[in-house]
Tab-separated table of C-alpha atoms and ligand atoms in Angstrom:
chain	number	residue	atom	x	y	z
A	1	UNK	CA	80.431	79.123	96.630
A	2	UNK	CA	80.922	82.494	98.235
A	3	UNK	CA	84.597	83.272	97.917
A	4	UNK	CA	84.397	86.900	98.987
A	5	UNK	CA	83.875	86.093	102.638
A	6	UNK	CA	87.075	86.074	104.674
A	7	UNK	CA	87.720	82.767	106.373
A	8	UNK	CA	90.657	82.165	108.709
A	9	UNK	CA	92.403	80.431	105.795
A	10	UNK	CA	92.430	83.318	103.386
A	11	UNK	CA	93.176	86.116	105.805
A	12	UNK	CA	96.602	87.618	105.324
A	13	UNK	CA	99.308	87.038	107.893
A	14	UNK	CA	98.780	90.591	109.166
A	15	UNK	CA	94.992	90.199	109.400
A	16	UNK	CA	95.369	87.000	111.422
A	17	UNK	CA	97.820	88.703	113.749
A	18	UNK	CA	95.537	91.711	114.268
A	19	UNK	CA	92.555	89.444	114.885
A	20	UNK	CA	94.495	87.702	117.664
A	21	UNK	CA	95.805	90.964	119.163
A	22	UNK	CA	94.013	94.112	117.977
A	23	UNK	CA	96.068	96.521	120.106
A	24	UNK	CA	99.488	98.021	119.413
A	25	UNK	CA	101.968	96.402	121.787
A	26	UNK	CA	104.381	99.353	121.722
A	27	UNK	CA	102.343	102.202	123.223
A	28	UNK	CA	100.795	100.705	126.311
A	29	UNK	CA	97.905	98.860	124.693
A	30	UNK	CA	95.925	102.061	124.170
A	31	UNK	CA	95.962	102.317	120.370
A	32	UNK	CA	94.522	100.039	117.735
A	33	UNK	CA	97.091	98.108	115.773
A	34	UNK	CA	96.855	98.583	112.025
A	35	UNK	CA	100.078	97.056	110.804
A	36	UNK	CA	102.673	94.358	111.422
A	37	UNK	CA	106.080	95.428	112.706
A	38	UNK	CA	109.186	93.290	112.358
A	39	UNK	CA	111.404	93.567	115.389
A	40	UNK	CA	114.317	93.592	114.760
A	41	UNK	CA	113.485	95.353	111.530
A	42	UNK	CA	114.511	93.933	108.182
A	43	UNK	CA	117.045	96.689	107.545
A	44	UNK	CA	119.297	95.109	110.188
A	45	UNK	CA	119.762	91.942	108.158
A	46	UNK	CA	121.936	91.329	105.105
A	47	UNK	CA	119.947	92.251	102.023
A	48	UNK	CA	116.941	92.981	104.293
A	49	UNK	CA	116.457	89.222	104.240
A	50	UNK	CA	115.249	87.730	107.472
A	51	UNK	CA	113.323	84.606	108.510
A	52	UNK	CA	109.771	84.968	109.735
A	53	UNK	CA	109.055	85.431	113.416
A	54	UNK	CA	109.228	88.278	115.942
A	55	UNK	CA	106.471	90.203	114.130
A	56	UNK	CA	104.135	92.302	116.212
A	57	UNK	CA	100.868	94.251	116.007
A	58	UNK	CA	101.650	97.962	115.828
A	59	UNK	CA	99.918	101.254	115.252
A	60	UNK	CA	101.242	103.369	112.393
A	61	UNK	CA	102.739	105.968	114.740
A	62	UNK	CA	104.793	103.353	116.595
A	63	UNK	CA	105.924	101.743	113.368
A	64	UNK	CA	107.085	105.094	112.009
A	65	UNK	CA	108.628	106.268	115.282
A	66	UNK	CA	111.868	104.290	114.922
A	67	UNK	CA	112.434	104.597	111.159
A	68	UNK	CA	115.264	107.136	111.489
A	69	UNK	CA	116.806	105.405	114.484
A	70	UNK	CA	116.856	102.084	112.660
A	71	UNK	CA	118.980	103.494	109.847
A	72	UNK	CA	121.610	104.403	112.460
A	73	UNK	CA	121.342	101.096	114.280
A	74	UNK	CA	121.635	99.234	110.962
A	75	UNK	CA	125.001	100.934	110.408
A	76	UNK	CA	126.309	100.521	113.956
A	77	UNK	CA	125.397	96.830	114.005
A	78	UNK	CA	127.513	96.233	110.886
A	79	UNK	CA	130.813	97.678	112.071
A	80	UNK	CA	132.252	94.370	113.165
A	81	UNK	CA	133.005	92.087	111.546
A	82	UNK	CA	133.774	94.327	108.581
A	83	UNK	CA	131.561	93.820	105.560
A	84	UNK	CA	133.528	91.421	103.329
A	85	UNK	CA	131.639	90.807	100.091
A	86	UNK	CA	131.043	93.505	97.504
A	87	UNK	CA	127.299	93.131	98.141
A	88	UNK	CA	127.772	93.721	101.859
A	89	UNK	CA	130.044	96.691	101.210
A	90	UNK	CA	127.552	98.222	98.797
A	91	UNK	CA	124.761	97.743	101.306
A	92	UNK	CA	126.868	99.292	104.051
A	93	UNK	CA	127.593	102.370	101.925
A	94	UNK	CA	123.925	102.722	101.087
A	95	UNK	CA	122.967	102.445	104.765
A	96	UNK	CA	125.620	105.011	105.706
A	97	UNK	CA	124.095	107.472	103.235
A	98	UNK	CA	120.565	106.720	104.470
A	99	UNK	CA	121.580	107.181	108.107
A	100	UNK	CA	123.109	110.582	107.326
A	101	UNK	CA	120.116	111.635	105.230
A	102	UNK	CA	117.702	110.783	108.042
A	103	UNK	CA	119.991	111.988	110.842
A	104	UNK	CA	122.057	114.935	109.582
A	105	UNK	CA	125.371	115.078	111.461
A	106	UNK	CA	125.631	111.318	111.936
A	107	UNK	CA	128.816	110.947	109.883
A	108	UNK	CA	130.579	113.723	111.742
A	109	UNK	CA	129.469	112.271	115.053
A	110	UNK	CA	130.940	108.808	114.483
A	111	UNK	CA	134.228	110.015	113.034
A	112	UNK	CA	136.925	107.571	113.946
A	113	UNK	CA	138.695	108.407	117.167
A	114	UNK	CA	141.255	105.614	117.227
A	115	UNK	CA	143.871	107.244	119.426
A	116	UNK	CA	141.294	108.390	121.946
A	117	UNK	CA	139.899	104.906	122.251
A	118	UNK	CA	143.289	103.282	122.674
A	119	UNK	CA	144.010	105.661	125.542
A	120	UNK	CA	140.683	104.917	127.169
A	121	UNK	CA	140.989	101.135	127.062
A	122	UNK	CA	144.682	101.165	127.991
A	123	UNK	CA	146.304	97.769	128.456
A	124	UNK	CA	143.296	95.903	127.152
A	125	UNK	CA	143.981	97.221	123.660
A	126	UNK	CA	146.122	94.206	122.719
A	127	UNK	CA	143.153	91.800	122.969
A	128	UNK	CA	141.115	93.755	120.472
A	129	UNK	CA	140.963	92.903	116.811
A	130	UNK	CA	142.282	95.593	114.530
A	131	UNK	CA	139.396	97.699	113.416
A	132	UNK	CA	138.486	101.312	113.460
A	133	UNK	CA	137.136	102.349	116.795
A	134	UNK	CA	134.177	104.592	116.454
A	135	UNK	CA	132.714	107.235	118.616
A	136	UNK	CA	129.260	105.840	119.283
A	137	UNK	CA	128.585	107.949	122.377
A	138	UNK	CA	127.257	111.051	120.618
A	139	UNK	CA	123.630	112.168	120.806
A	140	UNK	CA	122.493	110.730	117.453
A	141	UNK	CA	123.970	107.292	118.158
A	142	UNK	CA	122.834	107.199	121.779
A	143	UNK	CA	119.305	108.339	120.942
A	144	UNK	CA	118.973	105.927	118.035
A	145	UNK	CA	120.264	102.918	119.957
A	146	UNK	CA	117.963	103.723	122.874
A	147	UNK	CA	114.876	104.147	120.671
A	148	UNK	CA	115.605	100.850	119.009
A	149	UNK	CA	116.341	99.062	122.298
A	150	UNK	CA	113.101	100.257	123.925
A	151	UNK	CA	111.057	98.969	121.024
A	152	UNK	CA	112.917	95.656	120.937
A	153	UNK	CA	112.471	95.292	124.702
A	154	UNK	CA	108.700	95.829	124.419
A	155	UNK	CA	108.525	93.384	121.526
A	156	UNK	CA	110.453	90.638	123.313
A	157	UNK	CA	108.435	91.242	126.483
A	158	UNK	CA	105.246	90.596	124.522
A	159	UNK	CA	106.799	87.627	122.758
A	160	UNK	CA	107.670	85.859	125.988
A	161	UNK	CA	104.845	86.940	128.350
A	162	UNK	CA	102.029	87.580	125.811
A	163	UNK	CA	101.313	90.734	127.779
A	164	UNK	CA	101.524	94.340	126.654
A	165	UNK	CA	103.642	96.556	128.891
A	166	UNK	CA	101.080	99.173	130.031
A	167	UNK	CA	101.311	102.967	130.265
A	168	UNK	CA	103.622	103.709	133.175
A	169	UNK	CA	105.716	100.684	132.316
A	170	UNK	CA	109.468	101.129	132.109
A	171	UNK	CA	112.205	99.794	129.866
A	172	UNK	CA	115.691	99.961	131.379
A	173	UNK	CA	118.353	99.863	128.683
A	174	UNK	CA	122.073	99.124	128.938
A	175	UNK	CA	124.108	98.983	125.736
A	176	UNK	CA	127.519	97.531	125.036
A	177	UNK	CA	129.917	97.861	122.175
A	178	UNK	CA	132.248	95.079	121.148
A	179	UNK	CA	134.947	96.992	123.015
A	180	UNK	CA	133.058	96.270	126.258
A	181	UNK	CA	132.667	92.628	125.289
A	182	UNK	CA	136.345	92.158	124.386
A	183	UNK	CA	137.608	93.891	127.472
A	184	UNK	CA	135.314	91.932	129.802
A	185	UNK	CA	133.367	94.975	130.901
A	186	UNK	CA	130.019	93.169	130.895
A	187	UNK	CA	127.501	92.931	133.752
A	188	UNK	CA	127.218	89.863	135.975
A	189	UNK	CA	123.482	89.790	135.182
A	190	UNK	CA	124.284	88.131	131.864
A	191	UNK	CA	124.764	84.862	133.751
A	192	UNK	CA	120.955	84.758	134.126
A	193	UNK	CA	120.422	84.220	130.453
A	194	UNK	CA	120.446	80.890	128.700
A	195	UNK	CA	121.835	80.147	125.299
A	196	UNK	CA	120.855	82.643	122.649
A	197	UNK	CA	118.253	81.914	120.033
A	198	UNK	CA	117.763	83.444	116.651
A	199	UNK	CA	115.288	83.652	113.802
A	200	UNK	CA	115.239	80.646	111.535
A	201	UNK	CA	113.331	79.147	108.661
A	202	UNK	CA	114.619	75.691	107.777
A	203	UNK	CA	118.317	76.039	107.070
A	204	UNK	CA	118.130	79.820	106.929
A	205	UNK	CA	119.420	81.027	110.286
A	206	UNK	CA	120.720	84.469	111.141
A	207	UNK	CA	122.534	83.742	114.408
A	208	UNK	CA	125.692	85.505	113.217
A	209	UNK	CA	123.617	88.656	112.666
A	210	UNK	CA	121.220	88.543	115.626
A	211	UNK	CA	120.818	86.456	118.744
A	212	UNK	CA	118.635	86.983	121.780
A	213	UNK	CA	117.819	85.394	125.069
A	214	UNK	CA	114.957	86.214	127.456
A	215	UNK	CA	113.982	85.529	131.048
A	216	UNK	CA	110.729	86.544	132.757
A	217	UNK	CA	108.915	86.567	136.067
A	218	UNK	CA	106.625	83.554	135.636
A	219	UNK	CA	104.506	84.421	138.676
A	220	UNK	CA	103.382	87.883	137.560
A	221	UNK	CA	104.346	88.023	133.872
A	222	UNK	CA	104.899	91.718	134.499
A	223	UNK	CA	108.687	91.741	134.259
A	224	UNK	CA	111.125	90.361	131.730
A	225	UNK	CA	114.741	90.834	130.733
A	226	UNK	CA	116.387	90.381	127.356
A	227	UNK	CA	119.906	90.237	126.053
A	228	UNK	CA	120.430	90.691	122.335
A	229	UNK	CA	123.572	90.764	120.202
A	230	UNK	CA	123.958	92.214	116.734
A	231	UNK	CA	126.782	90.674	114.730
A	232	UNK	CA	129.910	91.319	116.817
A	233	UNK	CA	129.218	95.041	116.988
A	234	UNK	CA	126.621	95.751	119.612
A	235	UNK	CA	124.829	94.132	122.504
A	236	UNK	CA	121.750	95.376	124.347
A	237	UNK	CA	120.382	94.471	127.750
A	238	UNK	CA	116.746	95.428	128.316
A	239	UNK	CA	114.658	95.064	131.444
A	240	UNK	CA	110.919	95.586	130.983
A	241	UNK	CA	108.750	96.250	134.047
A	242	UNK	CA	105.025	97.043	134.115
A	243	UNK	CA	105.690	99.606	136.824
A	244	UNK	CA	108.694	101.545	138.025
A	245	UNK	CA	108.243	100.131	141.538
A	246	UNK	CA	109.041	96.662	140.143
A	247	UNK	CA	112.564	97.564	139.031
A	248	UNK	CA	114.891	95.524	141.234
A	249	UNK	CA	117.494	97.341	143.277
A	250	UNK	CA	120.913	97.601	141.714
A	251	UNK	CA	119.656	97.655	138.119
A	252	UNK	CA	121.595	100.182	136.099
A	253	UNK	CA	120.731	101.690	132.785
A	254	UNK	CA	118.713	104.430	131.166
A	255	UNK	CA	115.014	104.356	131.985
A	256	UNK	CA	112.372	104.924	129.343
A	257	UNK	CA	108.653	105.111	130.106
A	258	UNK	CA	105.879	103.589	128.010
B	1	ZN	ZN1	101.470	102.191	119.129
């Protein structure tokens, strides 16, 4: 028996994925995929432990392109609820150090600005849980969240339409902190989305860490929208269009081009 020949049964998970889709889904379908990218990345989950699913063909450059940003997003997504167990606290401290190492100035940028926030949200302050409000509007946080959101948008677009957003495609990103969510400052567009889903393997579900919901244009498969929440810290709204001309009127957010 010739055991050296690769059959569909003994290919690795990555090889099977790349056989089905040989192109990177993150850079317009112009580069060969060489690796498998988890989106959201494992670093966002407790102990880097996440069920299978939402894994995508990627070129090395696209996989590497969000490494630094993900260390920041991993921290921001853990700010609420507060880490409670000693394991979670240790992981949080480690991630804080990694985020600063990869993005010098990060710690200074997010320095707590409690009084400033209370002034900004005014009378709504009483509905908020007591936690330390952070400044997440600085350049490191904004850039990291955007880089992550664009990649997640492209991944979820492929997941739901099985199409790669081409060069010239656009991802429109709106981001929300839990302050926005608690004070009701959320867009009406969220009514479009159904109940959130999460990653799961048997009884292992991570809904309290990550949930997402997608809608798409079934006629063209060239537009989709996604709403994702990360613990009770952050929420992202991403609209993916194959061309800028497809962006519906009245859509707000930062535009990023594939
Ligand atoms: Zn790529």
